[in-house]
Amino acid sequence: ADGSGDQAAGSKVDPLGGDNIICSIRGKGKLRGGEGADEFKFDVFDYFAKKQADKIIDFNSQEGDFLNFTHCALGSISNQPISFTTAKNKQKLKLLSRKDYDFVYFQKKGRLFWDSNGATKNWGTSSEGGLIAILKGKPELTAESISVLG
């Protein structure tokens, strides 16, 4: 960059300018966003279960907030781009666990699930998939709010 706001060819652009990156850690944690765009970064492996799922506070996609997952947190990532859907009720959530979606968001409870076993029943073992995060306040979440780095 030359100070004019233009980026040199081939340089990487950080949409947050390096600020407001909130990192997940092993075990259940509280990840609190702030004003403006926040990146909630998941780059550490942990088991997928309610007792391990991080609680995300102040997630707002309207402010540019997004979730960023790496292969370290998710294991093998085969689908690019990722697939995402939202479940309206528990029955639909159970049905979607048997479909081939990577992420399923149960907005009624603010729960985000990772499904690594494709169309096989449930999400996989607790080391393969399941509940990965709980978004406090049940905010809107779309595929555009999720980034996966292989």
JSON list of C-alpha atoms in Angstrom, two decimals:
[
{"chain": "A", "resi": 1, "resn": "ALA", "atom": "CA", "xyz": [0.00, 0.00, 0.00]},
{"chain": "A", "resi": 2, "resn": "ASP", "atom": "CA", "xyz": [1.20, 3.49, -0.76]},
{"chain": "A", "resi": 3, "resn": "GLY", "atom": "CA", "xyz": [-0.82, 5.44, 1.82]},
{"chain": "A", "resi": 4, "resn": "SER", "atom": "CA", "xyz": [-3.47, 6.44, -0.71]},
{"chain": "A", "resi": 5, "resn": "GLY", "atom": "CA", "xyz": [-5.76, 3.59, 0.29]},
{"chain": "A", "resi": 6, "resn": "ASP", "atom": "CA", "xyz": [-4.84, 1.58, -2.81]},
{"chain": "A", "resi": 7, "resn": "GLN", "atom": "CA", "xyz": [-3.44, -1.91, -2.32]},
{"chain": "A", "resi": 8, "resn": "ALA", "atom": "CA", "xyz": [-0.39, -3.13, -4.22]},
{"chain": "A", "resi": 9, "resn": "ALA", "atom": "CA", "xyz": [-1.11, -5.91, -6.70]},
{"chain": "A", "resi": 10, "resn": "GLY", "atom": "CA", "xyz": [-1.03, -9.33, -5.05]},
{"chain": "A", "resi": 11, "resn": "SER", "atom": "CA", "xyz": [-1.20, -8.01, -1.49]},
{"chain": "A", "resi": 12, "resn": "LYS", "atom": "CA", "xyz": [-3.67, -9.56, 0.89]},
{"chain": "A", "resi": 13, "resn": "VAL", "atom": "CA", "xyz": [-6.47, -7.35, 2.15]},
{"chain": "A", "resi": 14, "resn": "ASP", "atom": "CA", "xyz": [-7.67, -7.76, 5.73]},
{"chain": "A", "resi": 15, "resn": "PRO", "atom": "CA", "xyz": [-11.29, -6.52, 5.76]},
{"chain": "A", "resi": 16, "resn": "LEU", "atom": "CA", "xyz": [-10.95, -5.60, 9.43]},
{"chain": "A", "resi": 17, "resn": "GLY", "atom": "CA", "xyz": [-7.59, -3.92, 9.21]},
{"chain": "A", "resi": 18, "resn": "GLY", "atom": "CA", "xyz": [-6.37, -6.33, 11.90]},
{"chain": "A", "resi": 19, "resn": "ASP", "atom": "CA", "xyz": [-8.84, -5.07, 14.52]},
{"chain": "A", "resi": 20, "resn": "ASN", "atom": "CA", "xyz": [-11.73, -6.85, 16.23]},
{"chain": "A", "resi": 21, "resn": "ILE", "atom": "CA", "xyz": [-10.52, -10.41, 15.72]},
{"chain": "A", "resi": 22, "resn": "ILE", "atom": "CA", "xyz": [-11.96, -12.54, 18.53]},
{"chain": "A", "resi": 23, "resn": "CYS", "atom": "CA", "xyz": [-10.36, -15.99, 18.72]},
{"chain": "A", "resi": 24, "resn": "SER", "atom": "CA", "xyz": [-11.91, -19.17, 20.02]},
{"chain": "A", "resi": 25, "resn": "ILE", "atom": "CA", "xyz": [-9.98, -21.31, 22.48]},
{"chain": "A", "resi": 26, "resn": "ARG", "atom": "CA", "xyz": [-10.36, -24.94, 23.55]},
{"chain": "A", "resi": 27, "resn": "GLY", "atom": "CA", "xyz": [-13.32, -25.50, 25.83]},
{"chain": "A", "resi": 28, "resn": "LYS", "atom": "CA", "xyz": [-16.46, -23.47, 26.29]},
{"chain": "A", "resi": 29, "resn": "GLY", "atom": "CA", "xyz": [-15.81, -19.77, 26.01]},
{"chain": "A", "resi": 30, "resn": "LYS", "atom": "CA", "xyz": [-17.57, -16.45, 25.58]},
{"chain": "A", "resi": 31, "resn": "LEU", "atom": "CA", "xyz": [-16.59, -14.52, 22.47]},
{"chain": "A", "resi": 32, "resn": "ARG", "atom": "CA", "xyz": [-17.80, -10.94, 22.76]},
{"chain": "A", "resi": 33, "resn": "GLY", "atom": "CA", "xyz": [-17.98, -8.68, 19.73]},
{"chain": "A", "resi": 34, "resn": "GLY", "atom": "CA", "xyz": [-17.95, -4.91, 19.76]},
{"chain": "A", "resi": 35, "resn": "GLU", "atom": "CA", "xyz": [-19.02, -2.07, 17.54]},
{"chain": "A", "resi": 36, "resn": "GLY", "atom": "CA", "xyz": [-18.19, -2.36, 13.86]},
{"chain": "A", "resi": 37, "resn": "ALA", "atom": "CA", "xyz": [-17.07, -5.47, 12.00]},
{"chain": "A", "resi": 38, "resn": "ASP", "atom": "CA", "xyz": [-15.91, -8.40, 14.13]},
{"chain": "A", "resi": 39, "resn": "GLU", "atom": "CA", "xyz": [-14.23, -11.60, 13.00]},
{"chain": "A", "resi": 40, "resn": "PHE", "atom": "CA", "xyz": [-14.96, -14.56, 15.27]},
{"chain": "A", "resi": 41, "resn": "LYS", "atom": "CA", "xyz": [-12.08, -16.89, 14.45]},
{"chain": "A", "resi": 42, "resn": "PHE", "atom": "CA", "xyz": [-12.19, -20.64, 15.05]},
{"chain": "A", "resi": 43, "resn": "ASP", "atom": "CA", "xyz": [-8.73, -22.10, 14.44]},
{"chain": "A", "resi": 44, "resn": "VAL", "atom": "CA", "xyz": [-8.33, -24.60, 17.30]},
{"chain": "A", "resi": 45, "resn": "PHE", "atom": "CA", "xyz": [-9.80, -28.12, 17.33]},
{"chain": "A", "resi": 46, "resn": "ASP", "atom": "CA", "xyz": [-12.36, -28.90, 20.02]},
{"chain": "A", "resi": 47, "resn": "TYR", "atom": "CA", "xyz": [-15.05, -31.53, 20.38]},
{"chain": "A", "resi": 48, "resn": "PHE", "atom": "CA", "xyz": [-18.45, -30.63, 18.97]},
{"chain": "A", "resi": 49, "resn": "ALA", "atom": "CA", "xyz": [-20.92, -30.64, 21.88]},
{"chain": "A", "resi": 50, "resn": "LYS", "atom": "CA", "xyz": [-23.08, -28.28, 23.92]},
{"chain": "A", "resi": 51, "resn": "LYS", "atom": "CA", "xyz": [-20.54, -28.37, 26.76]},
{"chain": "A", "resi": 52, "resn": "GLN", "atom": "CA", "xyz": [-17.76, -27.28, 24.39]},
{"chain": "A", "resi": 53, "resn": "ALA", "atom": "CA", "xyz": [-19.58, -24.82, 22.12]},
{"chain": "A", "resi": 54, "resn": "ASP", "atom": "CA", "xyz": [-18.46, -21.21, 22.34]},
{"chain": "A", "resi": 55, "resn": "LYS", "atom": "CA", "xyz": [-21.10, -18.60, 23.05]},
{"chain": "A", "resi": 56, "resn": "ILE", "atom": "CA", "xyz": [-20.90, -15.64, 20.68]},
{"chain": "A", "resi": 57, "resn": "ILE", "atom": "CA", "xyz": [-22.19, -12.37, 22.10]},
{"chain": "A", "resi": 58, "resn": "ASP", "atom": "CA", "xyz": [-23.02, -9.31, 19.95]},
{"chain": "A", "resi": 59, "resn": "PHE", "atom": "CA", "xyz": [-22.91, -10.96, 16.52]},
{"chain": "A", "resi": 60, "resn": "ASN", "atom": "CA", "xyz": [-24.40, -8.61, 13.94]},
{"chain": "A", "resi": 61, "resn": "SER", "atom": "CA", "xyz": [-23.99, -9.35, 10.24]},
{"chain": "A", "resi": 62, "resn": "GLN", "atom": "CA", "xyz": [-25.36, -5.85, 9.49]},
{"chain": "A", "resi": 63, "resn": "GLU", "atom": "CA", "xyz": [-22.14, -4.47, 11.05]},
{"chain": "A", "resi": 64, "resn": "GLY", "atom": "CA", "xyz": [-20.03, -6.83, 8.92]},
{"chain": "A", "resi": 65, "resn": "ASP", "atom": "CA", "xyz": [-19.48, -9.48, 11.61]},
{"chain": "A", "resi": 66, "resn": "PHE", "atom": "CA", "xyz": [-18.50, -12.91, 10.32]},
{"chain": "A", "resi": 67, "resn": "LEU", "atom": "CA", "xyz": [-17.40, -16.35, 11.48]},
{"chain": "A", "resi": 68, "resn": "ASN", "atom": "CA", "xyz": [-14.07, -17.65, 10.20]},
{"chain": "A", "resi": 69, "resn": "PHE", "atom": "CA", "xyz": [-13.27, -21.37, 10.46]},
{"chain": "A", "resi": 70, "resn": "THR", "atom": "CA", "xyz": [-10.01, -23.12, 9.55]},
{"chain": "A", "resi": 71, "resn": "HIS", "atom": "CA", "xyz": [-9.27, -26.78, 8.84]},
{"chain": "A", "resi": 72, "resn": "CYS", "atom": "CA", "xyz": [-7.73, -26.94, 12.34]},
{"chain": "A", "resi": 73, "resn": "ALA", "atom": "CA", "xyz": [-11.17, -26.32, 13.86]},
{"chain": "A", "resi": 74, "resn": "LEU", "atom": "CA", "xyz": [-13.24, -28.34, 11.39]},
{"chain": "A", "resi": 75, "resn": "GLY", "atom": "CA", "xyz": [-10.96, -31.15, 10.27]},
{"chain": "A", "resi": 76, "resn": "SER", "atom": "CA", "xyz": [-11.22, -32.20, 6.65]},
{"chain": "A", "resi": 77, "resn": "ILE", "atom": "CA", "xyz": [-12.96, -29.64, 4.46]},
{"chain": "A", "resi": 78, "resn": "SER", "atom": "CA", "xyz": [-14.00, -31.08, 1.11]},
{"chain": "A", "resi": 79, "resn": "ASN", "atom": "CA", "xyz": [-16.76, -28.76, -0.12]},
{"chain": "A", "resi": 80, "resn": "GLN", "atom": "CA", "xyz": [-15.75, -25.43, -1.59]},
{"chain": "A", "resi": 81, "resn": "PRO", "atom": "CA", "xyz": [-17.78, -23.32, -1.53]},
{"chain": "A", "resi": 82, "resn": "ILE", "atom": "CA", "xyz": [-19.39, -24.39, 1.70]},
{"chain": "A", "resi": 83, "resn": "SER", "atom": "CA", "xyz": [-23.09, -25.18, 1.91]},
{"chain": "A", "resi": 84, "resn": "PHE", "atom": "CA", "xyz": [-25.33, -23.56, 4.50]},
{"chain": "A", "resi": 85, "resn": "THR", "atom": "CA", "xyz": [-29.00, -23.66, 5.46]},
{"chain": "A", "resi": 86, "resn": "THR", "atom": "CA", "xyz": [-31.27, -22.59, 8.29]},
{"chain": "A", "resi": 87, "resn": "ALA", "atom": "CA", "xyz": [-33.66, -24.83, 10.24]},
{"chain": "A", "resi": 88, "resn": "LYS", "atom": "CA", "xyz": [-36.93, -23.27, 11.42]},
{"chain": "A", "resi": 89, "resn": "ASN", "atom": "CA", "xyz": [-37.78, -25.96, 13.98]},
{"chain": "A", "resi": 90, "resn": "LYS", "atom": "CA", "xyz": [-36.34, -29.03, 15.72]},
{"chain": "A", "resi": 91, "resn": "GLN", "atom": "CA", "xyz": [-37.97, -31.46, 13.27]},
{"chain": "A", "resi": 92, "resn": "LYS", "atom": "CA", "xyz": [-36.40, -29.64, 10.30]},
{"chain": "A", "resi": 93, "resn": "LEU", "atom": "CA", "xyz": [-33.04, -29.56, 12.15]},
{"chain": "A", "resi": 94, "resn": "LYS", "atom": "CA", "xyz": [-33.12, -33.34, 12.55]},
{"chain": "A", "resi": 95, "resn": "LEU", "atom": "CA", "xyz": [-34.04, -33.77, 8.87]},
{"chain": "A", "resi": 96, "resn": "LEU", "atom": "CA", "xyz": [-31.23, -31.43, 7.77]},
{"chain": "A", "resi": 97, "resn": "SER", "atom": "CA", "xyz": [-28.69, -33.44, 9.80]},
{"chain": "A", "resi": 98, "resn": "ARG", "atom": "CA", "xyz": [-29.23, -36.19, 7.20]},
{"chain": "A", "resi": 99, "resn": "LYS", "atom": "CA", "xyz": [-28.68, -33.87, 4.24]},
{"chain": "A", "resi": 100, "resn": "ASP", "atom": "CA", "xyz": [-25.33, -32.87, 2.78]},
{"chain": "A", "resi": 101, "resn": "TYR", "atom": "CA", "xyz": [-25.02, -29.34, 4.25]},
{"chain": "A", "resi": 102, "resn": "ASP", "atom": "CA", "xyz": [-21.75, -28.23, 5.84]},
{"chain": "A", "resi": 103, "resn": "PHE", "atom": "CA", "xyz": [-23.36, -25.75, 8.26]},
{"chain": "A", "resi": 104, "resn": "VAL", "atom": "CA", "xyz": [-26.91, -25.77, 9.63]},
{"chain": "A", "resi": 105, "resn": "TYR", "atom": "CA", "xyz": [-28.15, -22.85, 11.73]},
{"chain": "A", "resi": 106, "resn": "PHE", "atom": "CA", "xyz": [-31.05, -23.41, 14.14]},
{"chain": "A", "resi": 107, "resn": "GLN", "atom": "CA", "xyz": [-32.00, -19.74, 14.50]},
{"chain": "A", "resi": 108, "resn": "LYS", "atom": "CA", "xyz": [-34.75, -20.34, 17.09]},
{"chain": "A", "resi": 109, "resn": "LYS", "atom": "CA", "xyz": [-32.00, -21.35, 19.56]},
{"chain": "A", "resi": 110, "resn": "GLY", "atom": "CA", "xyz": [-29.06, -19.51, 17.95]},
{"chain": "A", "resi": 111, "resn": "ARG", "atom": "CA", "xyz": [-27.19, -22.79, 17.44]},
{"chain": "A", "resi": 112, "resn": "LEU", "atom": "CA", "xyz": [-24.75, -23.41, 14.60]},
{"chain": "A", "resi": 113, "resn": "PHE", "atom": "CA", "xyz": [-23.94, -27.00, 13.66]},
{"chain": "A", "resi": 114, "resn": "TRP", "atom": "CA", "xyz": [-21.05, -28.37, 11.57]},
{"chain": "A", "resi": 115, "resn": "ASP", "atom": "CA", "xyz": [-21.89, -31.55, 9.64]},
{"chain": "A", "resi": 116, "resn": "SER", "atom": "CA", "xyz": [-18.83, -33.39, 8.37]},
{"chain": "A", "resi": 117, "resn": "ASN", "atom": "CA", "xyz": [-20.48, -36.73, 7.61]},
{"chain": "A", "resi": 118, "resn": "GLY", "atom": "CA", "xyz": [-22.50, -35.61, 4.59]},
{"chain": "A", "resi": 119, "resn": "ALA", "atom": "CA", "xyz": [-25.88, -37.28, 4.13]},
{"chain": "A", "resi": 120, "resn": "THR", "atom": "CA", "xyz": [-25.28, -39.85, 6.89]},
{"chain": "A", "resi": 121, "resn": "LYS", "atom": "CA", "xyz": [-27.61, -39.57, 9.91]},
{"chain": "A", "resi": 122, "resn": "ASN", "atom": "CA", "xyz": [-26.75, -36.97, 12.57]},
{"chain": "A", "resi": 123, "resn": "TRP", "atom": "CA", "xyz": [-23.63, -34.75, 12.49]},
{"chain": "A", "resi": 124, "resn": "GLY", "atom": "CA", "xyz": [-20.95, -37.42, 12.92]},
{"chain": "A", "resi": 125, "resn": "THR", "atom": "CA", "xyz": [-19.06, -38.30, 16.10]},
{"chain": "A", "resi": 126, "resn": "SER", "atom": "CA", "xyz": [-18.21, -35.53, 18.57]},
{"chain": "A", "resi": 127, "resn": "SER", "atom": "CA", "xyz": [-14.77, -35.28, 16.95]},
{"chain": "A", "resi": 128, "resn": "GLU", "atom": "CA", "xyz": [-16.30, -34.96, 13.45]},
{"chain": "A", "resi": 129, "resn": "GLY", "atom": "CA", "xyz": [-19.24, -32.61, 13.79]},
{"chain": "A", "resi": 130, "resn": "GLY", "atom": "CA", "xyz": [-22.07, -31.22, 15.88]},
{"chain": "A", "resi": 131, "resn": "LEU", "atom": "CA", "xyz": [-22.80, -28.01, 17.75]},
{"chain": "A", "resi": 132, "resn": "ILE", "atom": "CA", "xyz": [-19.93, -25.59, 17.15]},
{"chain": "A", "resi": 133, "resn": "ALA", "atom": "CA", "xyz": [-21.28, -22.24, 18.39]},
{"chain": "A", "resi": 134, "resn": "ILE", "atom": "CA", "xyz": [-24.25, -20.63, 20.12]},
{"chain": "A", "resi": 135, "resn": "LEU", "atom": "CA", "xyz": [-25.09, -17.13, 18.94]},
{"chain": "A", "resi": 136, "resn": "LYS", "atom": "CA", "xyz": [-26.63, -15.12, 21.77]},
{"chain": "A", "resi": 137, "resn": "GLY", "atom": "CA", "xyz": [-29.78, -13.23, 20.77]},
{"chain": "A", "resi": 138, "resn": "LYS", "atom": "CA", "xyz": [-30.46, -15.59, 17.83]},
{"chain": "A", "resi": 139, "resn": "PRO", "atom": "CA", "xyz": [-29.20, -13.15, 15.16]},
{"chain": "A", "resi": 140, "resn": "GLU", "atom": "CA", "xyz": [-29.67, -13.60, 11.44]},
{"chain": "A", "resi": 141, "resn": "LEU", "atom": "CA", "xyz": [-26.92, -15.70, 9.90]},
{"chain": "A", "resi": 142, "resn": "THR", "atom": "CA", "xyz": [-26.29, -16.34, 6.21]},
{"chain": "A", "resi": 143, "resn": "ALA", "atom": "CA", "xyz": [-23.68, -18.17, 4.15]},
{"chain": "A", "resi": 144, "resn": "GLU", "atom": "CA", "xyz": [-22.06, -14.77, 3.48]},
{"chain": "A", "resi": 145, "resn": "SER", "atom": "CA", "xyz": [-21.39, -14.49, 7.24]},
{"chain": "A", "resi": 146, "resn": "ILE", "atom": "CA", "xyz": [-19.28, -17.67, 7.24]},
{"chain": "A", "resi": 147, "resn": "SER", "atom": "CA", "xyz": [-15.77, -18.02, 5.89]},
{"chain": "A", "resi": 148, "resn": "VAL", "atom": "CA", "xyz": [-13.85, -21.30, 5.70]},
{"chain": "A", "resi": 149, "resn": "LEU", "atom": "CA", "xyz": [-10.12, -21.45, 5.03]},
{"chain": "A", "resi": 150, "resn": "GLY", "atom": "CA", "xyz": [-8.81, -24.83, 3.89]}
]
